[in-house]
Every structure is written in structure tokens, then in C-alpha cells.
Amino acid sequence: MNLLETNLFNKKIKNPFIIASGPCGNFEELSEIIDINNLGGITTKTITKEPKIGNKAPRIVNLNDGLLNSIGLENKGIDYFIENEIKRIENYNTLKIISIGGYNEYDFEYMIEKIDDYDIDFYELNLSCPNVNKGGATLLNDKKLLSKVIERSCNSTDKPVFLKFGYESNLEELVKIGVYNGASGVTLINTLKGMKIDINTGKPILKMKTGGVSGSFIKPMAVHCIYKIREKFPYLPIIGMGGVFNHEDAIELAMAGANLIGVGTAMMMDPEIVNKIIKNTAFYLSSKNKNFEDIVSKSHERTDNYVL
């Protein structure tokens, strides 16, 4: 019996652990280190309509158990992805999630229509792509445009569409907009905004000054966001991520309400860490005589005497 098996949108998923978008690229190098087929799923790095060269260096700062980065969604565009990468990704025997980013509803619609006939499972909309023509604003700053992007994307496919959000002050409102416009689920959380200053020069280290903070220290924020959204949306599928470095972190996110668990920055520090997390989570479940679905949203059960 596979204690880790879970089900989402009538798909049996061998285990809830997926590779988050970004740190592992599109898995060509990772596949030489671990067997991708042992994972519950994979998420591609974010793909855009046109190639993006990314931000100028320096764009990565190492932190204790984490990173500060301003890569800038560097990628070679949707056409390159179709010509050179999607066939390889189709061959993996695991859940395949395609992350896409853009500036308007037409960008998202265009990309989905180009790849929708391939053997992929879900889409994840990266809504944090800064528009340099609008002072670096993202789609989250324009609720009318955000609604159009989500509605047009969802109407372009029969596959589930997830929306990726960070630690937003109006997170519940944004999720409500997503659900109203047809989103199938949400991914929580994206990186937090941060900065590091060189004390010798007094200048920010990153060329772009600010970047995305990831690592073990964002886990409490991830748990909080997942818990809050699960309370408000009891049946909404959630991919939880942020600070997962061991099985205890993963179990915590699941108990807060995550149906699937993303592992990201930790993979850059130890590419085999996800296998350790899978093994140790299975051992934990066995010791408690539970399966994974038993512990999802467990923190929301209202009972005074419950002991796991």
C-alpha cells in the first residue's frame, strides 16, 4: 500500500512531492542525479511568450538556508520550449505542470493554445512578471487585468489552472478573484521581496536592488498563507511551498491545508533531498498508521482531544 498516494482532479499521483518552478530549470541536469519518475510531479521554470535575457549580475545572493535572487524569469521563450524541451518533459512518468508568465491575457492565451495538445497535466500562472513599461508593476497590481488573464487562460484549456501567489496583504481577495474567474487551484507561496546591502559600500548587492527571498525562514509565512486560504476555501486545491527542507516541513504545510508539496531552494543545496523527504514522510505516516490524505488540513479539525 502506497501511503503517499494522493488524488487530484481524478488523477492518481504517486506521492505529493513536486519540484517547484525555478531552481531546477527544466530538469535536464537534475535527471542525471535523481530519477524524475519517482517524484509526484515537476513544475517547469516559468516560460514567457518571447525570450527573456533576465536581469544583470549580480542577481543571486546566498543566505543561510536560502537565497536572494533577481534572475528575472530568464528563459528562451515558448517557441524554443516547444522545439527543444517539451518532448523530453512529456516522457517523464509523473505529473507535469507548466509554469507560464506574461504581461496580459493575450500572452497567456497564446502560450496555452500553443502547448495544450501536448501531454501535460496542469498550468501554473506566474502572476509576478514585472512590466518595465508600467514601472515594474505586476498583474497583481491591476485587478481588472488580473481577472482578464485568469478568465482567458482558463477558457483556453480544459486542464486545471493554478495561480501562484506570494505573501500578499490582500491574498484572500486575490484568491477570490481567481476562483470567480475559473482558476482550479492556487500555489502558495512565491518568494518574498527582500534586499541585502554590502556594509563596505553601503549599496544593495543585487543589481536590481531587490529580489525574491526563498529558504527555510519563509516557511512560517507559507504555513500561515496556506492555513488562511484553506479556512476560507475548504475545497480549493492548494500546492504548498516555501521553506521545505525536510519531512517535518512538508507535513506542516500539509496539515495547514496543502494537497501537494513543492520543494524548491532546498534542491539547489542538495539535489537528492526530495528523495529523503519522500522516504521520511512515508516512514512518519507508517508510524502513525495514516496515509497522506489523512493529514491534509488536519490542523483545521475541531477536536480538543485529537492526538496524531
CSV table of C-alpha atoms in Angstrom, one decimal:
chain,number,residue,atom,x,y,z
A,1,MET,CA,0.0,0.0,0.0
A,2,ASN,CA,1.3,3.4,-1.0
A,3,LEU,CA,0.7,5.7,2.0
A,4,LEU,CA,1.8,8.7,0.0
A,5,GLU,CA,-0.6,8.3,-3.0
A,6,THR,CA,-3.0,11.2,-3.4
A,7,ASN,CA,-5.7,12.1,-5.9
A,8,LEU,CA,-6.3,15.5,-7.5
A,9,PHE,CA,-8.7,16.2,-10.4
A,10,ASN,CA,-9.3,12.4,-10.7
A,11,LYS,CA,-5.6,11.9,-11.3
A,12,LYS,CA,-3.7,9.4,-9.1
A,13,ILE,CA,-0.4,11.0,-8.0
A,14,LYS,CA,2.2,8.5,-6.6
A,15,ASN,CA,3.3,11.0,-3.9
A,16,PRO,CA,2.5,14.6,-3.1
A,17,PHE,CA,6.0,16.0,-3.7
A,18,ILE,CA,6.7,18.1,-6.7
A,19,ILE,CA,9.7,20.2,-7.8
A,20,ALA,CA,8.8,23.9,-7.6
A,21,SER,CA,9.3,26.2,-10.6
A,22,GLY,CA,12.7,27.7,-11.0
A,23,PRO,CA,15.6,26.2,-9.1
A,24,CYS,CA,15.9,23.0,-11.2
A,25,GLY,CA,15.4,24.6,-14.6
A,26,ASN,CA,13.7,22.1,-16.9
A,27,PHE,CA,15.3,19.1,-15.2
A,28,GLU,CA,17.8,18.1,-17.8
A,29,GLU,CA,20.7,18.2,-15.3
A,30,LEU,CA,18.6,17.0,-12.4
A,31,SER,CA,17.6,13.9,-14.3
A,32,GLU,CA,21.3,12.9,-14.3
A,33,ILE,CA,21.3,12.9,-10.5
A,34,ILE,CA,17.8,11.5,-9.5
A,35,ASP,CA,15.1,9.6,-11.2
A,36,ILE,CA,12.4,12.2,-12.1
A,37,ASN,CA,9.8,9.4,-12.4
A,38,ASN,CA,10.0,8.8,-8.6
A,39,LEU,CA,8.6,12.3,-7.9
A,40,GLY,CA,4.9,13.1,-7.6
A,41,GLY,CA,5.3,15.9,-10.1
A,42,ILE,CA,7.5,18.6,-11.7
A,43,THR,CA,7.0,22.3,-12.5
A,44,THR,CA,8.9,23.8,-15.3
A,45,LYS,CA,10.7,27.1,-14.9
A,46,THR,CA,8.5,30.0,-16.0
A,47,ILE,CA,8.1,30.3,-19.8
A,48,THR,CA,7.2,33.5,-21.5
A,49,LYS,CA,6.0,34.3,-25.0
A,50,GLU,CA,9.2,35.9,-26.1
A,51,PRO,CA,12.8,35.1,-24.9
A,52,LYS,CA,13.9,36.9,-21.7
A,53,ILE,CA,17.6,37.5,-21.1
A,54,GLY,CA,17.0,38.1,-17.4
A,55,ASN,CA,18.5,40.7,-15.1
A,56,LYS,CA,22.1,41.9,-15.0
A,57,ALA,CA,24.5,40.4,-12.4
A,58,PRO,CA,24.9,40.3,-9.6
A,59,ARG,CA,21.5,38.6,-9.3
A,60,ILE,CA,21.9,35.9,-6.7
A,61,VAL,CA,23.0,36.3,-3.0
A,62,ASN,CA,23.5,33.2,-0.8
A,63,LEU,CA,21.7,33.4,2.6
A,64,ASN,CA,21.7,31.0,5.5
A,65,ASP,CA,19.5,28.1,4.3
A,66,GLY,CA,18.2,30.2,1.4
A,67,LEU,CA,18.7,32.7,-1.4
A,68,LEU,CA,18.0,36.2,-2.5
A,69,ASN,CA,17.6,36.3,-6.3
A,70,SER,CA,16.6,38.6,-9.1
A,71,ILE,CA,17.1,36.2,-12.1
A,72,GLY,CA,14.3,38.0,-13.9
A,73,LEU,CA,12.5,34.9,-15.4
A,74,GLU,CA,15.3,34.2,-17.8
A,75,ASN,CA,14.2,31.8,-20.5
A,76,LYS,CA,14.3,31.2,-24.2
A,77,GLY,CA,10.6,31.7,-24.9
A,78,ILE,CA,7.7,29.4,-25.8
A,79,ASP,CA,8.8,28.5,-29.3
A,80,TYR,CA,12.2,27.3,-28.1
A,81,PHE,CA,10.5,25.3,-25.3
A,82,ILE,CA,8.3,23.6,-27.8
A,83,GLU,CA,11.1,22.8,-30.3
A,84,ASN,CA,13.7,21.7,-27.7
A,85,GLU,CA,12.2,20.8,-24.4
A,86,ILE,CA,8.6,19.8,-24.2
A,87,LYS,CA,9.1,16.4,-25.9
A,88,ARG,CA,11.6,15.4,-23.2
A,89,ILE,CA,9.3,16.6,-20.4
A,90,GLU,CA,6.4,14.7,-21.9
A,91,ASN,CA,8.3,11.4,-21.4
A,92,TYR,CA,8.5,11.8,-17.7
A,93,ASN,CA,6.1,9.4,-15.9
A,94,THR,CA,5.0,12.0,-13.3
A,95,LEU,CA,2.6,15.0,-13.0
A,96,LYS,CA,3.8,17.7,-15.4
A,97,ILE,CA,3.0,21.3,-14.5
A,98,ILE,CA,3.9,24.1,-17.0
A,99,SER,CA,4.6,27.5,-15.5
A,100,ILE,CA,3.9,30.4,-17.8
A,101,GLY,CA,4.2,34.2,-17.3
A,102,GLY,CA,3.2,37.2,-19.3
A,103,TYR,CA,2.0,40.8,-19.2
A,104,ASN,CA,-1.6,40.5,-20.4
A,105,GLU,CA,-4.3,38.0,-21.2
A,106,TYR,CA,-3.2,37.6,-24.8
A,107,ASP,CA,0.3,36.4,-23.8
A,108,PHE,CA,-1.2,33.6,-21.6
A,109,GLU,CA,-3.8,32.6,-24.1
A,110,TYR,CA,-1.2,32.4,-26.9
A,111,MET,CA,1.1,30.1,-24.9
A,112,ILE,CA,-1.6,27.8,-23.6
A,113,GLU,CA,-3.0,27.4,-27.1
A,114,LYS,CA,0.4,26.5,-28.5
A,115,ILE,CA,1.1,23.7,-26.0
A,116,ASP,CA,-2.3,22.5,-24.8
A,117,ASP,CA,-2.3,19.4,-27.1
A,118,TYR,CA,0.9,18.1,-25.6
A,119,ASP,CA,0.9,15.5,-22.8
A,120,ILE,CA,1.0,17.9,-19.8
A,121,ASP,CA,-1.3,18.0,-16.8
A,122,PHE,CA,-1.7,21.4,-15.2
A,123,TYR,CA,-0.8,25.0,-15.8
A,124,GLU,CA,0.7,27.4,-13.2
A,125,LEU,CA,0.3,31.1,-13.9
A,126,ASN,CA,3.2,33.1,-12.6
A,127,LEU,CA,1.5,36.4,-11.9
A,128,SER,CA,4.6,38.2,-10.7
A,129,CYS,CA,6.2,39.1,-14.0
A,130,PRO,CA,7.2,42.9,-13.7
A,131,ASN,CA,6.2,45.1,-16.6
A,132,VAL,CA,9.0,47.6,-17.2
A,133,ASN,CA,6.6,49.7,-19.2
A,134,LYS,CA,4.5,50.2,-16.1
A,135,GLY,CA,7.2,50.9,-13.6
A,136,GLY,CA,7.7,47.3,-12.7
A,137,ALA,CA,4.1,46.7,-11.8
A,138,THR,CA,2.8,43.1,-11.9
A,139,LEU,CA,-0.6,41.7,-12.8
A,140,LEU,CA,-1.4,41.7,-9.1
A,141,ASN,CA,-1.5,45.5,-9.1
A,142,ASP,CA,-4.3,45.6,-11.7
A,143,LYS,CA,-7.3,43.6,-10.6
A,144,LYS,CA,-9.2,44.2,-13.8
A,145,LEU,CA,-6.3,42.9,-15.9
A,146,LEU,CA,-5.7,40.1,-13.5
A,147,SER,CA,-9.3,38.9,-13.9
A,148,LYS,CA,-9.0,39.0,-17.7
A,149,VAL,CA,-5.7,37.0,-17.6
A,150,ILE,CA,-7.3,34.3,-15.4
A,151,GLU,CA,-10.6,34.1,-17.3
A,152,ARG,CA,-8.9,34.0,-20.7
A,153,SER,CA,-6.4,31.4,-19.5
A,154,CYS,CA,-9.0,29.1,-18.0
A,155,ASN,CA,-11.2,29.4,-21.1
A,156,SER,CA,-8.2,28.3,-23.3
A,157,THR,CA,-7.9,24.9,-21.8
A,158,ASP,CA,-9.7,22.0,-20.2
A,159,LYS,CA,-6.7,21.4,-18.0
A,160,PRO,CA,-6.5,22.6,-14.4
A,161,VAL,CA,-5.1,26.1,-14.0
A,162,PHE,CA,-3.3,27.1,-10.7
A,163,LEU,CA,-2.4,30.7,-9.7
A,164,LYS,CA,0.9,31.3,-7.9
A,165,PHE,CA,0.7,34.0,-5.2
A,166,GLY,CA,3.2,35.3,-2.7
A,167,TYR,CA,2.7,36.7,0.8
A,168,GLU,CA,0.2,39.3,-0.3
A,169,SER,CA,-1.6,41.6,2.1
A,170,ASN,CA,-4.8,41.0,0.1
A,171,LEU,CA,-4.3,37.3,-0.6
A,172,GLU,CA,-7.9,36.3,0.2
A,173,GLU,CA,-9.2,38.9,-2.2
A,174,LEU,CA,-6.8,37.7,-5.0
A,175,VAL,CA,-7.8,34.1,-4.5
A,176,LYS,CA,-11.4,35.0,-4.6
A,177,ILE,CA,-10.8,36.8,-7.9
A,178,GLY,CA,-9.1,33.7,-9.2
A,179,VAL,CA,-11.8,31.3,-8.2
A,180,TYR,CA,-14.5,33.6,-9.6
A,181,ASN,CA,-12.8,33.6,-13.0
A,182,GLY,CA,-12.3,29.9,-13.2
A,183,ALA,CA,-9.0,29.0,-11.5
A,184,SER,CA,-8.8,25.4,-10.4
A,185,GLY,CA,-6.3,25.9,-7.5
A,186,VAL,CA,-3.6,28.1,-6.1
A,187,THR,CA,0.2,27.7,-5.4
A,188,LEU,CA,1.3,29.2,-2.1
A,189,ILE,CA,3.7,30.9,-1.7
A,190,ASN,CA,6.1,32.5,-4.1
A,191,THR,CA,9.2,34.2,-2.9
A,192,LEU,CA,9.1,37.3,-0.6
A,193,LYS,CA,10.6,40.6,-1.6
A,194,GLY,CA,13.9,41.4,0.1
A,195,MET,CA,17.2,43.2,-0.1
A,196,LYS,CA,20.8,42.8,1.1
A,197,ILE,CA,23.3,45.7,1.5
A,198,ASP,CA,27.1,45.5,1.3
A,199,ILE,CA,28.2,47.1,4.5
A,200,ASN,CA,31.5,48.1,2.9
A,201,THR,CA,29.9,50.1,0.1
A,202,GLY,CA,26.6,50.9,1.6
A,203,LYS,CA,25.0,49.7,-1.7
A,204,PRO,CA,22.4,47.0,-2.4
A,205,ILE,CA,24.3,43.9,-3.6
A,206,LEU,CA,21.8,42.9,-6.3
A,207,LYS,CA,22.0,44.9,-9.5
A,208,MET,CA,18.2,45.3,-9.3
A,209,LYS,CA,18.4,46.2,-5.6
A,210,THR,CA,15.6,43.9,-4.6
A,211,GLY,CA,14.9,40.3,-5.2
A,212,GLY,CA,12.9,37.2,-4.1
A,213,VAL,CA,13.8,35.7,-0.8
A,214,SER,CA,13.5,31.9,-0.5
A,215,GLY,CA,14.6,29.3,2.0
A,216,SER,CA,13.8,27.8,5.4
A,217,PHE,CA,13.0,31.1,7.0
A,218,ILE,CA,9.9,31.8,4.8
A,219,LYS,CA,8.1,28.6,6.0
A,220,PRO,CA,6.1,30.2,8.8
A,221,MET,CA,4.7,32.7,6.2
A,222,ALA,CA,3.9,29.8,3.9
A,223,VAL,CA,2.1,27.9,6.6
A,224,HIS,CA,0.2,31.0,7.6
A,225,CYS,CA,-1.0,31.7,4.0
A,226,ILE,CA,-1.9,28.1,3.3
A,227,TYR,CA,-3.9,27.8,6.6
A,228,LYS,CA,-5.7,31.1,6.0
A,229,ILE,CA,-6.7,30.2,2.4
A,230,ARG,CA,-7.8,26.7,3.5
A,231,GLU,CA,-10.0,28.2,6.1
A,232,LYS,CA,-11.7,30.5,3.6
A,233,PHE,CA,-11.8,28.0,0.7
A,234,PRO,CA,-12.2,24.5,2.2
A,235,TYR,CA,-12.3,22.6,-1.1
A,236,LEU,CA,-9.8,24.6,-3.2
A,237,PRO,CA,-6.7,22.5,-4.2
A,238,ILE,CA,-3.5,24.1,-2.9
A,239,ILE,CA,0.1,23.4,-3.9
A,240,GLY,CA,2.1,24.4,-0.8
A,241,MET,CA,5.7,25.5,-0.9
A,242,GLY,CA,8.1,27.8,0.9
A,243,GLY,CA,10.9,26.6,3.2
A,244,VAL,CA,10.5,22.8,2.7
A,245,PHE,CA,13.8,21.3,3.7
A,246,ASN,CA,12.7,18.1,5.5
A,247,HIS,CA,9.7,15.9,6.0
A,248,GLU,CA,8.6,17.8,9.1
A,249,ASP,CA,8.3,21.0,7.0
A,250,ALA,CA,6.3,19.1,4.4
A,251,ILE,CA,3.9,17.6,7.0
A,252,GLU,CA,3.4,21.0,8.5
A,253,LEU,CA,2.4,22.5,5.1
A,254,ALA,CA,0.1,19.5,4.5
A,255,MET,CA,-1.6,19.9,7.9
A,256,ALA,CA,-2.1,23.6,7.2
A,257,GLY,CA,-4.1,22.6,4.0
A,258,ALA,CA,-1.7,21.8,1.1
A,259,ASN,CA,-2.7,19.0,-1.2
A,260,LEU,CA,0.7,18.8,-2.9
A,261,ILE,CA,4.1,20.0,-1.6
A,262,GLY,CA,6.7,21.9,-3.6
A,263,VAL,CA,10.4,21.6,-2.9
A,264,GLY,CA,12.5,24.4,-4.4
A,265,THR,CA,15.5,26.1,-3.0
A,266,ALA,CA,16.5,23.0,-0.9
A,267,MET,CA,17.1,21.2,-4.3
A,268,MET,CA,19.9,23.7,-5.1
A,269,MET,CA,21.7,22.8,-1.9
A,270,ASP,CA,21.1,19.0,-2.2
A,271,PRO,CA,19.5,17.7,-5.4
A,272,GLU,CA,18.7,14.4,-3.6
A,273,ILE,CA,16.9,16.0,-0.7
A,274,VAL,CA,13.5,15.4,-2.2
A,275,ASN,CA,14.1,11.6,-2.1
A,276,LYS,CA,15.0,11.9,1.6
A,277,ILE,CA,11.8,13.9,2.2
A,278,ILE,CA,9.7,11.3,0.4
A,279,LYS,CA,11.2,8.4,2.3
A,280,ASN,CA,11.0,10.1,5.7
A,281,THR,CA,7.4,11.2,5.1
A,282,ALA,CA,6.4,7.6,4.3
A,283,PHE,CA,8.1,6.4,7.5
A,284,TYR,CA,6.2,9.1,9.5
A,285,LEU,CA,2.9,8.1,8.1
A,286,SER,CA,3.5,4.4,8.7
A,287,SER,CA,4.4,5.1,12.3
A,288,LYS,CA,1.1,6.9,12.7
A,289,ASN,CA,-0.9,4.4,10.8
A,290,LYS,CA,-2.1,7.2,8.4
A,291,ASN,CA,-1.9,7.9,4.8
A,292,PHE,CA,-1.0,11.3,3.3
A,293,GLU,CA,-4.6,12.4,2.6
A,294,ASP,CA,-5.4,11.7,6.3
A,295,ILE,CA,-3.2,14.6,7.4
A,296,VAL,CA,-4.1,17.2,4.8
A,297,SER,CA,-5.8,20.1,6.6
A,298,LYS,CA,-5.5,18.2,9.9
A,299,SER,CA,-4.9,21.5,11.7
A,300,HIS,CA,-8.5,22.6,10.8
A,301,GLU,CA,-10.1,19.7,12.7
A,302,ARG,CA,-12.1,21.0,15.6
A,303,THR,CA,-11.4,18.4,18.4
A,304,ASP,CA,-9.9,19.1,21.8
A,305,ASN,CA,-8.6,15.6,22.4
A,306,TYR,CA,-7.2,14.6,19.0
A,307,VAL,CA,-3.7,13.1,19.0
A,308,LEU,CA,-1.9,12.1,15.8
